[in-house]
Each structure stands twice: as structure tokens, then as C-alpha cells.
Coordinates of C-alpha atoms in Angstrom, one line a residue:
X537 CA 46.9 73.8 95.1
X538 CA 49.0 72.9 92.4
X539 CA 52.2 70.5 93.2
X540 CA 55.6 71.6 92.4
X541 CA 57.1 71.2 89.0
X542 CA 60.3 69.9 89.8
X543 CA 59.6 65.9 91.5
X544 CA 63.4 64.2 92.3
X545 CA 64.1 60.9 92.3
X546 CA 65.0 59.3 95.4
X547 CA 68.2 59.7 96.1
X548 CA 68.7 63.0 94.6
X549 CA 70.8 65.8 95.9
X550 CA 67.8 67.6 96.7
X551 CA 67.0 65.1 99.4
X552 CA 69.1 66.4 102.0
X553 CA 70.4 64.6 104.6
X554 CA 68.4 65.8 107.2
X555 CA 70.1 63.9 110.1
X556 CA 73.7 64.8 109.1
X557 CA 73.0 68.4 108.4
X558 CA 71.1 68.4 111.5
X559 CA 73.9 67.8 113.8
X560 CA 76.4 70.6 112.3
X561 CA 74.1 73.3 112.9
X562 CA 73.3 71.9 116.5
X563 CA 76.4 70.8 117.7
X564 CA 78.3 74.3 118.0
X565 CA 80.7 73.3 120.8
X566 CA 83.1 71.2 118.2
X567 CA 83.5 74.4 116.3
X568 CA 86.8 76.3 115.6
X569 CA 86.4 79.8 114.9
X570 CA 89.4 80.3 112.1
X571 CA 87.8 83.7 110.4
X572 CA 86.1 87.0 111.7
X573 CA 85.3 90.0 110.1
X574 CA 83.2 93.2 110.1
X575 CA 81.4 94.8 106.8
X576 CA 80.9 98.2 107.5
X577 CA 77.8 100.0 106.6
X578 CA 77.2 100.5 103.1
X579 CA 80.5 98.5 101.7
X580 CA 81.1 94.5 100.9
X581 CA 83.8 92.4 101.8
X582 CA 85.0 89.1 100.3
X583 CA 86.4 86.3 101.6
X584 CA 87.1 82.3 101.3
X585 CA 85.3 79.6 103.1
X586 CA 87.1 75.8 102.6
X587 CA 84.9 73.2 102.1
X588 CA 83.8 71.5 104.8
X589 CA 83.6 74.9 106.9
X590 CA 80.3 76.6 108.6
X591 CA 80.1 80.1 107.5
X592 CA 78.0 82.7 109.4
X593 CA 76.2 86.0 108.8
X594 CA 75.1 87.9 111.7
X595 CA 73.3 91.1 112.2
X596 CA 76.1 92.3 115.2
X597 CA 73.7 95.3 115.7
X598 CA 70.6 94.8 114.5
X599 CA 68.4 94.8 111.7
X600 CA 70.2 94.9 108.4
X601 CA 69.8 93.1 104.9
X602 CA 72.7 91.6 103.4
X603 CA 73.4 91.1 99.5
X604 CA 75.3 87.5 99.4
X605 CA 77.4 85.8 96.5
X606 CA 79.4 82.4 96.3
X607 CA 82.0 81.2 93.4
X608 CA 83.8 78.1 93.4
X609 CA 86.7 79.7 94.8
X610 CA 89.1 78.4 91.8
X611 CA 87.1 78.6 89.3
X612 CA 84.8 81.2 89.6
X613 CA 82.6 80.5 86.2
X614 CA 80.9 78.3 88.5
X615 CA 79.1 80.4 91.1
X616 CA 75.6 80.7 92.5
X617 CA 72.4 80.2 90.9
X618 CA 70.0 82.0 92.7
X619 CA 66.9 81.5 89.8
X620 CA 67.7 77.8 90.2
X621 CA 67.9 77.6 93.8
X622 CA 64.6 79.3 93.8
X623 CA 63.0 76.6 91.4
X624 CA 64.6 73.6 93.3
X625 CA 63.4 75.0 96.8
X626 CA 61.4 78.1 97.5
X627 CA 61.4 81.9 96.6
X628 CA 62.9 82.5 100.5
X629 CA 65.8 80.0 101.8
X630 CA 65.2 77.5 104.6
X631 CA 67.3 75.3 106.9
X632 CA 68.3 72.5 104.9
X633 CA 68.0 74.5 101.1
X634 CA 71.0 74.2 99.0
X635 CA 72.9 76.8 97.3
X636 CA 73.1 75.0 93.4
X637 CA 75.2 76.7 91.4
X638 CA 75.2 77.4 87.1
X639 CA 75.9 75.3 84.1
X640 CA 77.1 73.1 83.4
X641 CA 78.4 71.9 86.9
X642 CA 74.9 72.5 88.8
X643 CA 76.2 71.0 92.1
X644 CA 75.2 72.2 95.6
X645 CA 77.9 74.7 96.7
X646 CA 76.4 74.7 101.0
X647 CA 73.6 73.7 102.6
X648 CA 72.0 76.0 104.9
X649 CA 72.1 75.0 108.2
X650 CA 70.9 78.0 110.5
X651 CA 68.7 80.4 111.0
X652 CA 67.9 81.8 114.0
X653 CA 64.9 84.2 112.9
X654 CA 62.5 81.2 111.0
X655 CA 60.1 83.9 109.8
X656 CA 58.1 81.0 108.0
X657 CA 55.8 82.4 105.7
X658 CA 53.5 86.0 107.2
X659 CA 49.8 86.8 105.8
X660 CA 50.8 88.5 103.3
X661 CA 52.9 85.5 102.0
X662 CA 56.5 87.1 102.6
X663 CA 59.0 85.4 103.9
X664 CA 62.5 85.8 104.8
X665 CA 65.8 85.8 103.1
X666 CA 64.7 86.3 99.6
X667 CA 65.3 84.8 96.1
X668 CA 62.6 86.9 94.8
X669 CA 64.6 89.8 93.9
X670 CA 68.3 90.9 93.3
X671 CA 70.9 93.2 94.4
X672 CA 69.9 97.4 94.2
X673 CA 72.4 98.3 91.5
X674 CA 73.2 102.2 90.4
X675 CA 72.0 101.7 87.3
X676 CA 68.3 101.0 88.1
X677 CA 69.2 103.8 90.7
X678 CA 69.9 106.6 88.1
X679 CA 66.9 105.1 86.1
X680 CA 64.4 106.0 88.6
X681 CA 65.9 109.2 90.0
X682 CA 68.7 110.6 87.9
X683 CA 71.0 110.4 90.5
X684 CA 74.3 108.3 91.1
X685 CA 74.9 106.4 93.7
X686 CA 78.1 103.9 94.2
X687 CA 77.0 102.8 97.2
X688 CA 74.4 100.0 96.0
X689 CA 74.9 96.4 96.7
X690 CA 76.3 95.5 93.1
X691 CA 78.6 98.6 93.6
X692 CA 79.7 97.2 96.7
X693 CA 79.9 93.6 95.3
X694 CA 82.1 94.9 92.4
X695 CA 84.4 97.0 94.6
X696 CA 85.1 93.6 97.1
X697 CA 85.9 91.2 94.5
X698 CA 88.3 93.1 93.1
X699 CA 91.0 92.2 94.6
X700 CA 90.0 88.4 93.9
X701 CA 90.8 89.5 90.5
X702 CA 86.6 89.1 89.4
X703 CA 85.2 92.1 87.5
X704 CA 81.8 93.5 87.4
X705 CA 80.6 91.0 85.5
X706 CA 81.2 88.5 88.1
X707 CA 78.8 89.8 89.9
X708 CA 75.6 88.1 89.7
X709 CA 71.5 87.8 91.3
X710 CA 71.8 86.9 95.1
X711 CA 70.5 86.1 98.1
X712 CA 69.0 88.6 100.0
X713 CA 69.9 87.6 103.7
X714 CA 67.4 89.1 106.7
X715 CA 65.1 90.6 103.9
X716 CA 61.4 89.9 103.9
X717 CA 59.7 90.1 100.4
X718 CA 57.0 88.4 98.5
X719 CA 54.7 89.5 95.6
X720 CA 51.6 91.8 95.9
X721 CA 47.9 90.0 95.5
X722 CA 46.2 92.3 93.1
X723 CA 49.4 93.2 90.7
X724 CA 52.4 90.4 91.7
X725 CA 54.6 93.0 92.1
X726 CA 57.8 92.9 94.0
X727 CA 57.1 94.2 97.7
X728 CA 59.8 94.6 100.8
X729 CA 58.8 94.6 104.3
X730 CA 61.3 95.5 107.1
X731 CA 63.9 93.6 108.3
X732 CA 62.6 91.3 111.3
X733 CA 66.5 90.5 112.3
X734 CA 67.6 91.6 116.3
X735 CA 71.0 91.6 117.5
X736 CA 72.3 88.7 117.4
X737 CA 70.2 87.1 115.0
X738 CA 72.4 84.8 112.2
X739 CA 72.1 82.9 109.1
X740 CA 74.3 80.0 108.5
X741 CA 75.7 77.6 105.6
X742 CA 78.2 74.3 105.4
X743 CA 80.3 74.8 102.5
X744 CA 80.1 71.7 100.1
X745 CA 83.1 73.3 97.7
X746 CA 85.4 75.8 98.1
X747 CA 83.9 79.1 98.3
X748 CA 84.7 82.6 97.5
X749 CA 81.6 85.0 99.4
X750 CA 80.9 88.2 99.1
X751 CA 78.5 90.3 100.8
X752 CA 77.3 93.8 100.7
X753 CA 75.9 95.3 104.0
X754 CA 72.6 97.2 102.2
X755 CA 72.6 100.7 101.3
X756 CA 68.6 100.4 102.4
X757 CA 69.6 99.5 106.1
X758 CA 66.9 98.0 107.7
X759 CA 64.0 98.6 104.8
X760 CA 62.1 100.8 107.1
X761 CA 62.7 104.4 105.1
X762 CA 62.0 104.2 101.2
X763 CA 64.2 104.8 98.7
X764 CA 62.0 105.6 95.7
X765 CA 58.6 107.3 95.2
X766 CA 56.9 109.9 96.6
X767 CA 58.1 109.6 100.5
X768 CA 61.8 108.5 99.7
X769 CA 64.3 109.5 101.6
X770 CA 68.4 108.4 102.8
X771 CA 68.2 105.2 105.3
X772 CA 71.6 106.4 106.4
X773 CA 70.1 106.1 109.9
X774 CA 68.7 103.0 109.5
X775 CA 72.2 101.4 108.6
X776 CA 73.9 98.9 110.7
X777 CA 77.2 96.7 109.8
X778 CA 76.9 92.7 109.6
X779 CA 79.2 90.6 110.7
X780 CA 80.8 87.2 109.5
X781 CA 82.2 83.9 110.7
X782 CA 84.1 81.0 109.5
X783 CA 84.4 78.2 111.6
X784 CA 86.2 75.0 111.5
X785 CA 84.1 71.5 111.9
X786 CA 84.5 68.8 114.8
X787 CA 86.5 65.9 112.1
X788 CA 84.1 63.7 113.4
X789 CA 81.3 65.2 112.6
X790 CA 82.4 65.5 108.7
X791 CA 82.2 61.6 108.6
X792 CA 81.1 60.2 105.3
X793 CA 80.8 63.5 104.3
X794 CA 82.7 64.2 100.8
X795 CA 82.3 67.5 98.1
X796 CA 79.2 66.8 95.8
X797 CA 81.0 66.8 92.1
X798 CA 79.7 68.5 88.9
X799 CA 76.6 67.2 86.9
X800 CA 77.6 64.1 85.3
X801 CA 75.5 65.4 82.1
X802 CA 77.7 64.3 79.4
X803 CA 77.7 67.5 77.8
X804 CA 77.4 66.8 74.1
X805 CA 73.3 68.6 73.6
X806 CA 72.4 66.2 71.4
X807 CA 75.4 66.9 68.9
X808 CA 77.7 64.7 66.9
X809 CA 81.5 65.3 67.8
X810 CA 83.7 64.4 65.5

């Protein structure tokens, strides 16, 4: 098997702190619960996470995929680069992956620190909470059917940032939480399988900045009914809300802990200024 193309340097800010890490998604009795909320079926919600805070998505009834974003909460050119993050770690997110976000600050946002279904990789080489893919967006929607639809994830993305003052175009390629994908062995196509999540079940990240989130609760549901082809059909009934937390750290546990600043690239490309 080939090794992968991108080797760090020790040292590097993709050698995570294992130990520290660890401990904040372990040690939940220091935690401070300072934010709750609900996204309904088929909508999105946004909403701030301060540095230094554990953020938590849970399925509240079951299997659901949810469509995830993160901008630095003032300034939100710099927001999450899911192509990147895929490079630097793997196509599905793991305990201990980093969310890096774009040019030219390419800094880890959070860390993920829990994940209570660890689906590994299956025999078909899925795996779970995907990089893979994107958000389903109405355009692609009318494309293969000719119908509108406003209640995609972008859609829903674009409608909760709104009043964060972001636009459409703010809205960029995610992480699909609770979703199971991979790439077929004959053609290397895009394939979903359905969600594995149970009541209960949660996915977790320490914010390294100042976040902004946004997450759309999945038109799709659970990925059980399709949506295109020659069986599709609504998965209305397969729909289920997801919840989200915000909790506050243990002080004590944050020790020696400090943001992660920008790339300290000096930026010039190889020009002469001045």
C-alpha cells in the first residue's frame, strides 16, 4: 500500500496532543452546559461556540445525517476546509482529526474529541462522518429531476446564517456528520449507506477559535429511502431532528492550552513588494 502524501514534521499541528485531548472528551463531569438547542427536521440552525468550549451534535431520536459548517466567528473569510481536512486526515473524521480551515490562515479551528458510534472502516470501505461528499443543494436537485426543492442542506445552511449577516456564498463543502459513504470498487463512484446512529448517539469537537456552526438536519433523514433514480421517493418518514450542545470546560483542564494562530507563511508568493 502506498504511504500517505502529506509526512509532518515533528512537532506539527497535525500531531495532536493525544493526552490533553484525551482528557476533555473523557472527563465530562467538569463540564458546564451554557447552550442547547433543537434543529428541527429539514431546517438548520446557527450558533456560536467560544474557544475553548466542547460542542456537541446528537442524534436526540435517532438516525439522522447532519450537514455541518464552522467560520471563525469574526471573521468569517476564514471557515472550514473540508478538502484539506480530508488530505491532512482521512476521507471520514476520527477522534483526534482537526477541522483546518482556508487560505491563507490554515489553522485548526477544533479538534474532534467524541464519537460515540466509531464505525471504523466496513467491507465495503465506508466509513462514518464523511468528507467524501458535500451538502444536497437544489440546484443539483432540479438538475436530476426538474423539481425544486428549498429544503436541501445548502438551502437550509443559507436560510440559518442569515441572520449572522453570511449570504449564500458563505456557505461552503461540509462535514457530513452520522453519514456513512465511501467510493464504489468497479466505478469510484460516490455511494451512501444508512445512517448507523441510535438515540443517543453524539459527535463532539473542542473549539480551538471562535466559531460560528451551522448545521442542517438532512432533507434525506436517515438515508434509508432514495432520493433519485428509479425507486426514489420522499424520506419525510425517515426524518428525525438533531440536537446540539455547548458546554463550558473544567479551567483546569484548559491548562497550557492557548488558540493555534494563522499560518506564519509570509504571504508574499514569491513576489517583489515594493
Amino acid at each position: 500500500m502506498p504511504d500517505p502524501l502529506y509526512q509532518p514534521k515533528a512537532g506539527s499541528p497535525l500531531s495532536v496532543d493525544t493526552e490533553f485531548y484525551g482528557q476533555l472528551g473523557s472527563t465530562t463531569s467538569g463540564r458546564t452546559l451554557v447552550d442547547q438547542l433543537v434543529v428541527p427536521i429539514r431546517t438548520g440552525k446557527a450558533w456560536p461556540v467560544p474557544a475553548g468550549h466542547i460542542c456537541r451534535i446528537v442524534a436526540i431520536e435517532g438516525a439522522q445525517v447532519g450537514d455541518l459548517n464552522l467560520w471563525n466567528l469574526h471573521n468569517p473569510r476564514e471557515r472550514f476546509w473540508a478538502s484539506r481536512t480530508k488530505q491532512l486526515h482521512s476521507a471520514h473524521m476520527r477522534v483526534h482529526d482537526r477541522f483546518w480551515s482556508c487560505l491563507p490562515y490554515l489553522r485548526p479551528m477544533a479538534t474532534v474529541i467524541g464519537d460515540s458510534i466509531n464505525y471504523g472502516i466496513d467491507s465495503d470501505g465506508g466509513g462514518c462522518h464523511d468528507l467524501l461528499g458535500t451538502r444536497c443543494d437544489p440546484y443539483v436537485h432540479q438538475l436530476l429531476t426538474g423539481e425544486a426543492w428549498d429544503v436541501c442542506c445548502h438551502s437550509n445552511l443559507v436560510r440559518a446564517v442569515a441572520p449572522y449577516r453570511l449570504h449564500e456564498s458563505d456557505v461552503h463543502d461540509v462535514l457530513n456528520v452520522f453519514q456513512v459513504t465511501g467510493l464504489t470498487a468497479d466505478g469510484h463512484q460516490y455511494f451512501v449507506k444508512p445512517c448507523p446512529a441510535k438515540q443517543g448517539d453524539y459527535f463532539e469537537f473542542f473549539a480551538e477559535i471562535d466559531l460560528l456552526c451551522a448545521l442542517s438536519a438532512c432533507p434525506h433523514g436517515d438515508m434509508t429511502v432514495d432520493t433519485w433514480g428509479p425507486q426514489a421517493g420522499d424520506p419525510l418518514t425517515v426524518c428525525r431532528p438533531l440536537g446540539v450542545e455547548v458546554h463550558r470546560v473544567a479551567p483546569e483542564l484548559l491548562q497550557g492550552w492557548q488558540a493555534p494562530p494563522v499560518s506564519d507563511y509570509r504571504g508574499t508568493h514569491g513576489m517583489r513588494l515594493g
